[in-house]
Coordinates of C-alpha atoms in Angstrom, one line a residue:
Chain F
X469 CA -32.6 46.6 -72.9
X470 CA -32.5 42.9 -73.0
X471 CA -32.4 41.2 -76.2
X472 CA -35.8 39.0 -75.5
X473 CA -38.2 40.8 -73.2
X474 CA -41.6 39.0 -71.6
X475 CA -43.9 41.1 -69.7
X476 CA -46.5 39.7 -67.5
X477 CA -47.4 37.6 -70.3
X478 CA -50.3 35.4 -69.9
X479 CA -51.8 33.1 -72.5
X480 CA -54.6 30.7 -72.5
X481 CA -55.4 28.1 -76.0
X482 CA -58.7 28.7 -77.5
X483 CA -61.4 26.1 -75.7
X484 CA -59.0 25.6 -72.9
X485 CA -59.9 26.6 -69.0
X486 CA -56.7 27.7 -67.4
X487 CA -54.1 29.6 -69.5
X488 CA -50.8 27.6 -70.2
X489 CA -48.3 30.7 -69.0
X490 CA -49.4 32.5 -66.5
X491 CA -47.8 36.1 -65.8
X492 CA -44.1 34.8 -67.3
X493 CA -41.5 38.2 -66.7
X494 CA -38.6 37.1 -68.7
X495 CA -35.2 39.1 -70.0
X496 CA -32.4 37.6 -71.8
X497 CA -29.4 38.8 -73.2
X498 CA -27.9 39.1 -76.5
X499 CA -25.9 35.5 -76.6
X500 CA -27.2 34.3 -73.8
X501 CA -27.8 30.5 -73.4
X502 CA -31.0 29.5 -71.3
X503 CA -32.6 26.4 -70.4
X504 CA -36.1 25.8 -69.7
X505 CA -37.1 22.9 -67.8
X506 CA -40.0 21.8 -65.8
X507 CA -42.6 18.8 -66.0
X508 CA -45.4 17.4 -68.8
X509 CA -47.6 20.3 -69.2
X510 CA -45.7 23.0 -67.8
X511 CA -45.9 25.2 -70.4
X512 CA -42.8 24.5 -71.9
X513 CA -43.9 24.5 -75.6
X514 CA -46.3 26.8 -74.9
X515 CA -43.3 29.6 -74.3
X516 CA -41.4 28.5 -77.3
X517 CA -44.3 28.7 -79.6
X518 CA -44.7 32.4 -77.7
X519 CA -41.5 33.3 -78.8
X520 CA -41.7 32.1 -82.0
X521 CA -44.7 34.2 -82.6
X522 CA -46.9 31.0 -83.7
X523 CA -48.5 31.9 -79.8
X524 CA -51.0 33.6 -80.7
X525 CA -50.4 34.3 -84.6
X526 CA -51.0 30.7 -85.1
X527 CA -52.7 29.3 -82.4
X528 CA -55.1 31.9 -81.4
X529 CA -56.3 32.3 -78.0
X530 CA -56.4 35.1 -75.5
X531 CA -52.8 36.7 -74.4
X532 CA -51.9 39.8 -72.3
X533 CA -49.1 41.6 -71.9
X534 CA -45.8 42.1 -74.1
X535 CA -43.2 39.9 -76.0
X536 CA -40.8 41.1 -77.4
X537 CA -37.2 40.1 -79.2
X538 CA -34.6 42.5 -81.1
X539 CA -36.8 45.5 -80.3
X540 CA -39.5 44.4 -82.3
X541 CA -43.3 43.8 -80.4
X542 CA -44.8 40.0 -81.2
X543 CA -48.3 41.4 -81.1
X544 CA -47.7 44.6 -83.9
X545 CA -45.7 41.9 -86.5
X546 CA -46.3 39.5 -88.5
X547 CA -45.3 35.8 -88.5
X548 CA -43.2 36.4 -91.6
X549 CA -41.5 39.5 -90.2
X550 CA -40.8 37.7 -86.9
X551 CA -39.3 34.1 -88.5
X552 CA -36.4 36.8 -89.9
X553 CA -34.7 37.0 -86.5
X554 CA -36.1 34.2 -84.3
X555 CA -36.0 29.9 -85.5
X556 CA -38.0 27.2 -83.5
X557 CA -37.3 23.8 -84.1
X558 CA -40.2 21.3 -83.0
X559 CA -40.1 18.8 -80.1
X560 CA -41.6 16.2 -82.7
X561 CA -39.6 16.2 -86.2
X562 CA -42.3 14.8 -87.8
X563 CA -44.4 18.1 -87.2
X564 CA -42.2 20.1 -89.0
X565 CA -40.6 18.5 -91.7
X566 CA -42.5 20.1 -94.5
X567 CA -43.5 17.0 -96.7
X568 CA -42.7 19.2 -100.3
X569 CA -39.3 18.1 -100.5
X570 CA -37.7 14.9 -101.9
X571 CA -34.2 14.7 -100.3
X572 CA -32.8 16.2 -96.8
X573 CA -31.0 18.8 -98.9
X574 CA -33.8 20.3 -100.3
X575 CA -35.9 20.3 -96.8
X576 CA -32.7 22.2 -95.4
X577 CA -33.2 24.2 -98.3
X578 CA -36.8 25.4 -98.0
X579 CA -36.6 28.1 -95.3
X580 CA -34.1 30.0 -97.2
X581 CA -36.1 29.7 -100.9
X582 CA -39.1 31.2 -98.6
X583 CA -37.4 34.4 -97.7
X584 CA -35.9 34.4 -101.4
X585 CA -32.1 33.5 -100.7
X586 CA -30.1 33.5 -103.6
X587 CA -29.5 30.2 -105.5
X588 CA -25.3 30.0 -104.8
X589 CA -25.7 31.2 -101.4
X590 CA -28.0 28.9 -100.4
X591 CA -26.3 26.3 -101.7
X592 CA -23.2 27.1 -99.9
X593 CA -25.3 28.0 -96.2
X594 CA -26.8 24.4 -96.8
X595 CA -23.1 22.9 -97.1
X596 CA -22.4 24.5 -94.0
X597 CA -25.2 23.8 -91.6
X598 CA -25.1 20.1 -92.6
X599 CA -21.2 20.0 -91.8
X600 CA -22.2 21.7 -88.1
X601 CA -24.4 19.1 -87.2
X602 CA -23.0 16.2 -88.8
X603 CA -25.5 15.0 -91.7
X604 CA -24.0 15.2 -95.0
X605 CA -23.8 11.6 -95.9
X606 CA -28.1 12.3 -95.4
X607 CA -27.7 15.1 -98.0
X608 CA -29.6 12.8 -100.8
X609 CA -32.0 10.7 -99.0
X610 CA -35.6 11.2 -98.3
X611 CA -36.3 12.7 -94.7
X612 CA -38.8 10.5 -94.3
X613 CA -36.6 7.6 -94.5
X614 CA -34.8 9.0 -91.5
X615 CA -34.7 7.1 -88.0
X616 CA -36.0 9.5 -85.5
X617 CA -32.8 10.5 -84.2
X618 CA -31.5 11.8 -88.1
X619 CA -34.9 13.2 -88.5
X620 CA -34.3 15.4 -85.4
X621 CA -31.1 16.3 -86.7
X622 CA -32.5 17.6 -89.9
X623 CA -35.3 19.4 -88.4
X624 CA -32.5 21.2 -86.5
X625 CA -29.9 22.4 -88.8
X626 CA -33.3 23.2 -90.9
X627 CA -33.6 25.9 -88.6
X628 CA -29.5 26.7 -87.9
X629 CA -29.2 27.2 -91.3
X630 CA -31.9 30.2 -90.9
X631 CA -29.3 31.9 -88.9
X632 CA -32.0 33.3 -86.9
X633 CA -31.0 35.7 -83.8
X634 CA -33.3 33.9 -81.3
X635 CA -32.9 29.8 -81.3
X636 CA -36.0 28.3 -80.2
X637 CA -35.3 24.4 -79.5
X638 CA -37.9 22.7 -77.8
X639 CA -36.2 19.0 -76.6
X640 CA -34.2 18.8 -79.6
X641 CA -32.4 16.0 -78.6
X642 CA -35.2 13.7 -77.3
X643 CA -34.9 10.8 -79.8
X644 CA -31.0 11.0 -80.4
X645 CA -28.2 8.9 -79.4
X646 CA -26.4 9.8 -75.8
X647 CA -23.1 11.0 -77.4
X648 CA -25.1 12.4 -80.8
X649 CA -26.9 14.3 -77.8
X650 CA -23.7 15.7 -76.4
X651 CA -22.6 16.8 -79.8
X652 CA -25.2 18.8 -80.8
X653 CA -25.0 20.6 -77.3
X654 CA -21.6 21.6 -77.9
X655 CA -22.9 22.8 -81.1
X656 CA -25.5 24.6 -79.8
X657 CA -23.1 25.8 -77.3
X658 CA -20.9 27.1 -80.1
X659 CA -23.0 29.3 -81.8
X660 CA -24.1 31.0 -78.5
X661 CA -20.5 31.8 -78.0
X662 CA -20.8 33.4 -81.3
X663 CA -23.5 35.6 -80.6
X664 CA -27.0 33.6 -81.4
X665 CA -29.7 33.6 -78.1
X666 CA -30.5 29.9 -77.6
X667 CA -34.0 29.0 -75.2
X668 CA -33.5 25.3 -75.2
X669 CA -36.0 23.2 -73.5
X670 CA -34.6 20.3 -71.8
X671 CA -35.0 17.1 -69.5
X672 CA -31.1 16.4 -69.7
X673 CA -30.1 18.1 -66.4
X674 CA -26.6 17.0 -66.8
X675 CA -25.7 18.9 -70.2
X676 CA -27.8 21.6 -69.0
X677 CA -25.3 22.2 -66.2
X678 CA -22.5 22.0 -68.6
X679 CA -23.9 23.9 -71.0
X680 CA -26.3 26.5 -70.6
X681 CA -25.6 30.0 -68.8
X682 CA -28.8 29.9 -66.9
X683 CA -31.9 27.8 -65.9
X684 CA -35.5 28.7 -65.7
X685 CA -37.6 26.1 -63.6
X686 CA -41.6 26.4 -65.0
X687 CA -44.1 24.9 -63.1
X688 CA -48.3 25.1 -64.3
X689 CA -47.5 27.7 -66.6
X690 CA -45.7 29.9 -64.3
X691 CA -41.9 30.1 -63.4
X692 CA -41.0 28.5 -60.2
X693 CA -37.4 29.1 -59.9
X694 CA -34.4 30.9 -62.0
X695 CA -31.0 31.5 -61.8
X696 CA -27.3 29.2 -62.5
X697 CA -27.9 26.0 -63.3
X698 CA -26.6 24.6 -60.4
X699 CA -28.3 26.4 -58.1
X700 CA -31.5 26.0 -59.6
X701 CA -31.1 22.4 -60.3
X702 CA -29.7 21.0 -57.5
X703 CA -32.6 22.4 -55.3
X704 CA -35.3 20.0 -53.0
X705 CA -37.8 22.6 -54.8
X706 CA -37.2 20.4 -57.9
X707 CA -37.4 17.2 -56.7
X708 CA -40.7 17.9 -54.6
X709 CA -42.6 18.9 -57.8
X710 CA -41.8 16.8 -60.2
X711 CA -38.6 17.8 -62.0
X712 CA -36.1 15.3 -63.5
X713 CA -33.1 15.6 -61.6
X714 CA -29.9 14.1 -62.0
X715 CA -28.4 11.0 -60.8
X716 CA -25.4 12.7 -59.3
X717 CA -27.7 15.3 -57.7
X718 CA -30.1 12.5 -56.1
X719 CA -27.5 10.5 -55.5
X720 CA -25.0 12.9 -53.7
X721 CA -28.1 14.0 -51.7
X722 CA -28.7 10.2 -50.5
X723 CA -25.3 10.0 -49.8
X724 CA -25.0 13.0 -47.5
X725 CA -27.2 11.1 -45.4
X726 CA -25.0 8.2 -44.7
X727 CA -22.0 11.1 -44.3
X728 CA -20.5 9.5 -47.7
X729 CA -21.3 13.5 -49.0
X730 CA -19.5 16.1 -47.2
X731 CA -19.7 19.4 -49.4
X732 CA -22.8 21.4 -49.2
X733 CA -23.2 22.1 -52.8
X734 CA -24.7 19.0 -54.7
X735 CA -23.0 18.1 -58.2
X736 CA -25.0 18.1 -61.0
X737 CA -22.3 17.4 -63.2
X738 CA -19.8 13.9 -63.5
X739 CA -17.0 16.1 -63.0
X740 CA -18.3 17.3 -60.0
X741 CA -19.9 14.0 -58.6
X742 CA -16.2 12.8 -58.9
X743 CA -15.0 16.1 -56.8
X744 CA -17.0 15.2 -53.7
X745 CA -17.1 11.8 -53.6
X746 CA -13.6 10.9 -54.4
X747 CA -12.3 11.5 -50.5
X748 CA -14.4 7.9 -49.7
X749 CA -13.4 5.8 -53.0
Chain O
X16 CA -42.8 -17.2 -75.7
X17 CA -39.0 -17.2 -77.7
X18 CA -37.7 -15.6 -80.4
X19 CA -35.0 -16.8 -82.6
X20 CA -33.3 -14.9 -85.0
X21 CA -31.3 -16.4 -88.0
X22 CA -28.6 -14.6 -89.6
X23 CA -30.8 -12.3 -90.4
X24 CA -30.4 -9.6 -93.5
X25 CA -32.2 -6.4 -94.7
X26 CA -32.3 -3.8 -96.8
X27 CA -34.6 -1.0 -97.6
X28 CA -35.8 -0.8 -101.3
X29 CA -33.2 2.5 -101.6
X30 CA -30.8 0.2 -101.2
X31 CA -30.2 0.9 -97.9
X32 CA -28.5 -1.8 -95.9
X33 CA -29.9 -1.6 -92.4
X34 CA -29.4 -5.1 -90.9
X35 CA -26.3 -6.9 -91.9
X36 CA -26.6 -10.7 -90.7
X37 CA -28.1 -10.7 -87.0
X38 CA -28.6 -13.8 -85.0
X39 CA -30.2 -13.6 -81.0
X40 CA -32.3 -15.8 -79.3
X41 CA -35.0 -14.4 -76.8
X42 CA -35.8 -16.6 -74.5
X43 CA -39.4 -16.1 -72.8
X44 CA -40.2 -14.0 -70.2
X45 CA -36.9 -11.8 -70.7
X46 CA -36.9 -8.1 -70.0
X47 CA -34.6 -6.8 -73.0
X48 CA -32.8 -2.9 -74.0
X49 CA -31.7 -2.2 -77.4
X50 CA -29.5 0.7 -77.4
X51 CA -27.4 2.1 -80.5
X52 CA -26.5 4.8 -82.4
X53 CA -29.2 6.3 -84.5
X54 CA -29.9 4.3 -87.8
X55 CA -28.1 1.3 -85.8
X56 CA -31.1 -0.7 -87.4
X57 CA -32.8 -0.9 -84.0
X58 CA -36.1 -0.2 -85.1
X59 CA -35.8 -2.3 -88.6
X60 CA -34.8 -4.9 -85.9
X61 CA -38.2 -5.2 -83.7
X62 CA -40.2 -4.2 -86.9
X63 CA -39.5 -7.8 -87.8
X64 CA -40.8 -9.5 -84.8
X65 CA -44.3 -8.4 -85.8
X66 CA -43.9 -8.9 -89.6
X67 CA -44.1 -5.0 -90.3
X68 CA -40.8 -6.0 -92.5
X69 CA -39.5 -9.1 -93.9
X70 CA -36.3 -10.3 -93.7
X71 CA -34.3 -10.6 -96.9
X72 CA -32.2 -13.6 -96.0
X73 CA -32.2 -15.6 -92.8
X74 CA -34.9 -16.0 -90.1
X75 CA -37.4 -15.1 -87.3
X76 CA -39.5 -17.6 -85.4
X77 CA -41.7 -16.3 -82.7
X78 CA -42.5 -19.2 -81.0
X79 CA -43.3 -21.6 -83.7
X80 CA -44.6 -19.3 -86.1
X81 CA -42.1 -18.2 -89.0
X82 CA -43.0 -14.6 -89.7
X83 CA -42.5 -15.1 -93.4
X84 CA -45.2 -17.6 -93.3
X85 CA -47.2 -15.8 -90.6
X86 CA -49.3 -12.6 -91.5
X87 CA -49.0 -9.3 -89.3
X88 CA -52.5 -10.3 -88.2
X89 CA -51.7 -13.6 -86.7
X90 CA -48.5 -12.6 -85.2
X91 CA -50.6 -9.6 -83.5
X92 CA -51.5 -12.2 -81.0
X93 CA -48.4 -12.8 -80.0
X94 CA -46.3 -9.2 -80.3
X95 CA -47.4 -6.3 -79.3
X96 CA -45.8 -3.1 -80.4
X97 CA -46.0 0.1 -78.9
X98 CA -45.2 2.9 -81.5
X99 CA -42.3 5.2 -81.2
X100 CA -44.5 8.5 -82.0
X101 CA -47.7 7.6 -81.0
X102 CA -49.4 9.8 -83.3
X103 CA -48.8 7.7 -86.1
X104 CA -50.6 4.8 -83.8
X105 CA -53.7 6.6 -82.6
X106 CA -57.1 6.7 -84.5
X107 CA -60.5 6.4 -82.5
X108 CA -62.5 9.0 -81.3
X109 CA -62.2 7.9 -77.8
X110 CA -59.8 6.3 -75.5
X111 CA -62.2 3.4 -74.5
X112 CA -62.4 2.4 -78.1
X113 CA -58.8 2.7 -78.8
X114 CA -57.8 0.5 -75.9
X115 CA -60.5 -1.9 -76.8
X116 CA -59.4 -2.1 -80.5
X117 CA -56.6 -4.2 -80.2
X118 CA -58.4 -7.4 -78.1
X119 CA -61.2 -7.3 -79.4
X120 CA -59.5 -7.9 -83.2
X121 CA -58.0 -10.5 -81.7
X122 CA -61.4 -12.1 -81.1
X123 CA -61.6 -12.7 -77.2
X124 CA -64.9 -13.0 -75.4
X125 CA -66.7 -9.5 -74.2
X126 CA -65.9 -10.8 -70.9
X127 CA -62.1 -10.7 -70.9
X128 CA -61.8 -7.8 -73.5
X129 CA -63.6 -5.8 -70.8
X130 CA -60.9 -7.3 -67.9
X131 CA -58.4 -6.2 -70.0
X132 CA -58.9 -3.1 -71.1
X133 CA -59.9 -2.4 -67.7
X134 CA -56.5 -3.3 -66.1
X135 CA -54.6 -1.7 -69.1
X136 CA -56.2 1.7 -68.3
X137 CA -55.5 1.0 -64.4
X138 CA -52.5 0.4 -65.4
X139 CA -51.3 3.5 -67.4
X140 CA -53.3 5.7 -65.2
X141 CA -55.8 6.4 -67.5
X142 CA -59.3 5.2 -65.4
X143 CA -61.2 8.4 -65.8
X144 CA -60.3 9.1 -69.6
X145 CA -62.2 6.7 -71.1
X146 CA -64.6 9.2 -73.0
X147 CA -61.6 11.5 -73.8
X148 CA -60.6 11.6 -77.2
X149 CA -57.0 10.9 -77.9
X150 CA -56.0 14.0 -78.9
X151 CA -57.1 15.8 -76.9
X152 CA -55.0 14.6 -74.9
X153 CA -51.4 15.8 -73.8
X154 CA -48.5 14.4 -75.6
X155 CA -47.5 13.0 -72.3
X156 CA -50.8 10.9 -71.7
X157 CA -51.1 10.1 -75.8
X158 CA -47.8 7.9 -75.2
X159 CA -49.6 5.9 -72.1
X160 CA -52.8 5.5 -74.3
X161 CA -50.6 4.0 -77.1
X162 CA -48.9 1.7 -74.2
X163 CA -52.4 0.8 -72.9
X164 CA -53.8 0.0 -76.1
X165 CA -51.2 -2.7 -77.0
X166 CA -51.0 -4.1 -72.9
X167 CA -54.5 -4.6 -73.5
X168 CA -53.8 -7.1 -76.6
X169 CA -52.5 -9.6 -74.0
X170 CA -49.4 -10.7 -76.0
X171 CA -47.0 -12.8 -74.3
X172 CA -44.3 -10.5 -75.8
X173 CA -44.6 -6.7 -75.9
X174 CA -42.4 -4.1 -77.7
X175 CA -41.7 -0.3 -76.5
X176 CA -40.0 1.7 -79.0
X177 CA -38.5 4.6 -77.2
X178 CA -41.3 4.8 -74.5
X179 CA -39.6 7.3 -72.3
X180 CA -39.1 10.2 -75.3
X181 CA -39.9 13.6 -74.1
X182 CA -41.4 12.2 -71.1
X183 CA -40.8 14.1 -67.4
X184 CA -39.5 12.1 -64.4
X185 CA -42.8 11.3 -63.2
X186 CA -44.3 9.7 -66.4
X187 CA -40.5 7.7 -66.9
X188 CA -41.6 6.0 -63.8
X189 CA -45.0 5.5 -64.7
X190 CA -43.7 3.4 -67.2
X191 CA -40.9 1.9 -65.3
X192 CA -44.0 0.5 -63.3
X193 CA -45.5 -0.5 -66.3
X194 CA -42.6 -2.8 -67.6
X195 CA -42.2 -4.3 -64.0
X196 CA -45.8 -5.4 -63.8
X197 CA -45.9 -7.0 -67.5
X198 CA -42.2 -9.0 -66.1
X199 CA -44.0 -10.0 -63.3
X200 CA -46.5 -11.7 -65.5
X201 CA -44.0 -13.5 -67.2
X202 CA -43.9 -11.2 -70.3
X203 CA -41.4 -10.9 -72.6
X204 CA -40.6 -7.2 -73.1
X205 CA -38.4 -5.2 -75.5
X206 CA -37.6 -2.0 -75.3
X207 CA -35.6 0.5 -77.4
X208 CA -34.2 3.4 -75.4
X209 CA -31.7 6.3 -75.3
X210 CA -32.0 7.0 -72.0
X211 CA -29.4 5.2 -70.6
X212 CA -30.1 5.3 -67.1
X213 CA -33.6 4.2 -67.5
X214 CA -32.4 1.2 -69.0
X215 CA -29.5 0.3 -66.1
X216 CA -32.4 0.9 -63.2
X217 CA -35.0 -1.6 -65.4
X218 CA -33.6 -4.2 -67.8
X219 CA -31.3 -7.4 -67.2
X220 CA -30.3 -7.9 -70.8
X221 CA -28.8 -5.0 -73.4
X222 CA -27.9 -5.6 -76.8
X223 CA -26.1 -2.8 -78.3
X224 CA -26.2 -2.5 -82.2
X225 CA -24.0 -1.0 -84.3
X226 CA -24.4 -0.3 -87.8
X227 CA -26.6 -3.7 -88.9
X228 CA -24.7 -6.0 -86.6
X229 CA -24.5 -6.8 -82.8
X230 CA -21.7 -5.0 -81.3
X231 CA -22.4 -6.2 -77.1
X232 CA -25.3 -8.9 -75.9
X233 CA -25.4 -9.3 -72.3
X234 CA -25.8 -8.8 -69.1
X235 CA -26.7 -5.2 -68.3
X236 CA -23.8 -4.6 -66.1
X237 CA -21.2 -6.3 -68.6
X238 CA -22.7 -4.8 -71.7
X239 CA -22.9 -1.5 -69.4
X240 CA -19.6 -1.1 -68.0
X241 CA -18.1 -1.0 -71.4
X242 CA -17.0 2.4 -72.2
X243 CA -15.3 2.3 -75.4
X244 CA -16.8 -0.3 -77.1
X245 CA -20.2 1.7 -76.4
X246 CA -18.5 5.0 -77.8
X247 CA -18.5 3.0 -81.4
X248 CA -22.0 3.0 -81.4
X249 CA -22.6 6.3 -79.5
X250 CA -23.8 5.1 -76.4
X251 CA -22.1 6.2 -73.0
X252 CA -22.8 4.0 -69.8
X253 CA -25.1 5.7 -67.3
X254 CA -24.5 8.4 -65.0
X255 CA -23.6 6.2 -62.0
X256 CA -21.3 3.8 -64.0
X257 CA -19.7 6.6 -65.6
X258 CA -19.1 8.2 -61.8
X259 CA -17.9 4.4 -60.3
X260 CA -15.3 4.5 -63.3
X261 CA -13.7 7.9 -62.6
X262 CA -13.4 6.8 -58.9
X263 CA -12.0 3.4 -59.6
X264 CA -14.5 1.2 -58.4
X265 CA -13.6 -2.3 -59.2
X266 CA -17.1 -3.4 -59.7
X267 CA -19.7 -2.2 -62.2
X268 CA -22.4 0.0 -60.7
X269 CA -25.6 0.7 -62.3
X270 CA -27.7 2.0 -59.5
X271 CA -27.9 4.5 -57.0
X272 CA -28.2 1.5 -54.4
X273 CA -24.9 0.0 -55.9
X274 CA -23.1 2.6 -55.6
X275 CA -23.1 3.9 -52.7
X276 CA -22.4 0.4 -51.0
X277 CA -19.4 0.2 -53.4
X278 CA -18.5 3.1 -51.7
X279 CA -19.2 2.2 -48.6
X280 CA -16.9 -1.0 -48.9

């Protein structure tokens, strides 16, 4: 059986009038990498915080149907069962840095002291997770002295350093620099060669397509389109309801108009911008 | 309105060094990026037009006004600043009153505080949320309430820090719109970004920073076009620039309009 497993799942917030997901069927693989995309108030969030168990152990509200990840059911555990084996990290840093901890070491820390790590281990898994994504010379100072960017980057390998088997990462990159932004995605990339699920929310369409192993499109809570990343995000679908797409992809489809675009398949990607246009440079 | 900048220095009371001797003039009615790497000091930068920070050494005139000698309330007259999180911006119980806040501090008549806040929430969208509380708001629509509440203010020089953040395609050109309608009155706006390609498509002028100091100031397609300088500061050109390059167009492209006529040539 897949590795994460949503059954006609439909949830709607407390005091709200339409539910945020709205019958979501989704199955992922052990290792898989999959990108969510999809406009404001899609329901983005609202399926990260679902697999993160904090929808509706946190939040409340009325759900249906099943959820589940490593053969464990959301709805018959607990939120401190269920942070053993999946890790979200927020869209906003400032949400989930915890405010207890004076340097970024600590902070990295504080996940582990909570499921009682030992002293030298964590030490050492702390080392390691701040080499990965690049932020030891942050070790020492406050992480609310951070720019955004750094802040994001702590609030990241806060969670990488978890080791959880699920990555949640809703827009982790939103407030970093473009190649800091490319980094962590081969990062992320990494550890889902070695084994770890990643369900990355995104509006980058370009890294998606370089990165992930598969897209799914959600649109008003409910998934519009899924498949390879190139398929999904090079189609009009996307475009006609409000989806970022890619320069190369709305460019290349401009172009095909004047006949200065001859393939069928749009790029997505520079690499293959550069394939189909490079006949008329 | 301009803004000169005087060898400026700062430095955070850790001991932090985050601007290193800056000097840029401003000049009025210019439509200004910042881009950078992350702790480039691009936010200690436009903290300092407003007076949120002081510099150490060296100066900043807005206009005439010093902004050592000039306190944060005065100079609200003539920056506006538009919050990167706008959480940390955000306090009444209702979006009327929040966009209101800012002109009527500065002490206008009921008249004109009423025009303005009622072109600042035509502006951003936000008509029919005027009894809405803030947060209840999405995230999405927080951000144009935070845009509205400064637009509303009236200052001949506005400041967006990272406005297009976790925003969707639809909401980066709401606020595209937004930025050509304050040029078009003349404004003076700066604008932190990321996003790249949002600032090729909308701004003249970039200044990239790197590590306290000005690394590039110019033109967008001259600041733009240059690929490994950028890289020092961890920028990469945008999408299209990046494509002309790999096919050996001689010119710099920004846009989608630019490049395929550089094709076409």
């Amino acid at each position: 059986m897949a590795f994460v497993n949503l059954q006609n799942v439909t949830y709607q917030y407390p005091l709200t009038k339409t539910p945020a997901l709205q019958n979501i069927n989704l199955q992922i693989n052990e290792g898989e990498f999959v990108a969510i995309v999809g406009p404001n108030g899609a329901g983005k969030s609202t399926l990260c915080y679902a697999l993160a168990g904090f929808v509706p152990h946190f939040f409340k509200g009325e759900i249906s149907g099943t959820i589940e990840v490593a053969d464990k059911e959301s709805s018959k555990s607990t939120l401190d069962e269920w942070v053993l084996n999946v890790g979200l990290a927020f869209q906003n840093p400032f949400n989930q840095i915890s405010g207890a901890k004076y340097t970024v070491f600590e902070e990295i820390a504080f996940g582990l002291e909570n499921i009682g790590v030992p002293r030298e281990e964590m030490k050492s898994r702390v080392e390691d997770a701040m080499a990965l994504t690049g932020i030891r010379d942050l070790a020492d100072r406050s992480p609310y002295s951070l720019s955004g960017g750094q802040q994001q980057r702590v609030a990241l390998t806060s969670i990488l350093v978890m080791q959880p088997r699920l990555l949640v990462l809703d827009e982790p990159t939103s407030q970093m620099d473009p190649i800091g932004t490319r980094e962590v995605f081969g990062t992320i990339r990494k550890m889902a060669e070695d084994g770890m699920t990643v369900v990355l929310v995104e509006h980058k369409m370009e890294w998606i397509a370089q990165f992930a192993d598969r897209v799914v499109a959600l649109k008003d809570g409910s998934v519009l389109l899924e498949g390879k990343p190139n398929e999904v995000l090079t189609s009009t679908l996307l475009a006609e309801n409000g989806f970022g797409i890619s320069r190369y992809t709305s460019t290349a489809r401009e172009g095909k108009k004047q006949g200065l675009w001859k393939k069928e398949n749009l790029p997505v990607t520079l690499d293959e911008a550069v394939e189909g246009f490079k006949h008329n440079a | 309105m301009k803004i000169e900048i005087t060898n400026l220095h700062f430095t955070y009371p850790t001991g932090l060094e985050a601007l290193k001797g800056i000097s840029l003039t401003i000049e009025s009615g210019e439509q200004v990026a910042i881009v950078g790497q992350n702790g480039a000091g691009k936010t200690t930068l436009v903290r300092h037009f407003n007076g949120l920070l002081q510099p150490a050494s060296g100066s900043v005139l807005i206009g005439d006004w010093d902004t050592k000698k000039t306190s944060v309330a005065k100079l609200a007259s003539r920056v506006g600043y538009v919050f990167q999180n706008p959480d940390e911006q955000l306090f009444s119980r209702d979006v009327l009153t929040e966009v209101a806040f800012g002109p009527r501090n500065l002490g206008y008549s009921k008249e004109k505080i009423d025009e303005l806040v009622k072109r600042a929430l035509s502006l951003t969208e936000l008509s029919n949320q005027t009894e809405t509380n803030p947060y209840d708001l999405s995230p999405t629509w927080r951000k144009m309430v935070a845009l509205a509440s400064i637009i509303a203010m009236d200052t001949p020089i506005v400041i967006f820090d990272e406005p297009t953040t976790g925003q969707d395609a639809v909401n980066v050109a709401r606020i595209a719109n937004v930025i050509a309608e304050l040029r078009k009155e003349g404004k003076t706006v700066i604008t932190i970004t990321h996003d790249i390609d949002f600032c090729a498509e909308n701004f003249e002028r970039v200044i990239a920073l790197f590590k306290g100091q000005v690394l590039l100031d110019g033109s967008a397609r001259e600041v733009l076009g240059q690929e490994e300088v950028l890289a020092q500061t961890y920028v990469d050109p945008p999408q299209l620039t990046r494509l002309g390059k790999r096919l050996g167009l001689k010119e710099t492209v920004r846009n989608q309009e630019e490049f395929l006529k550089a094709l076409e040539s």
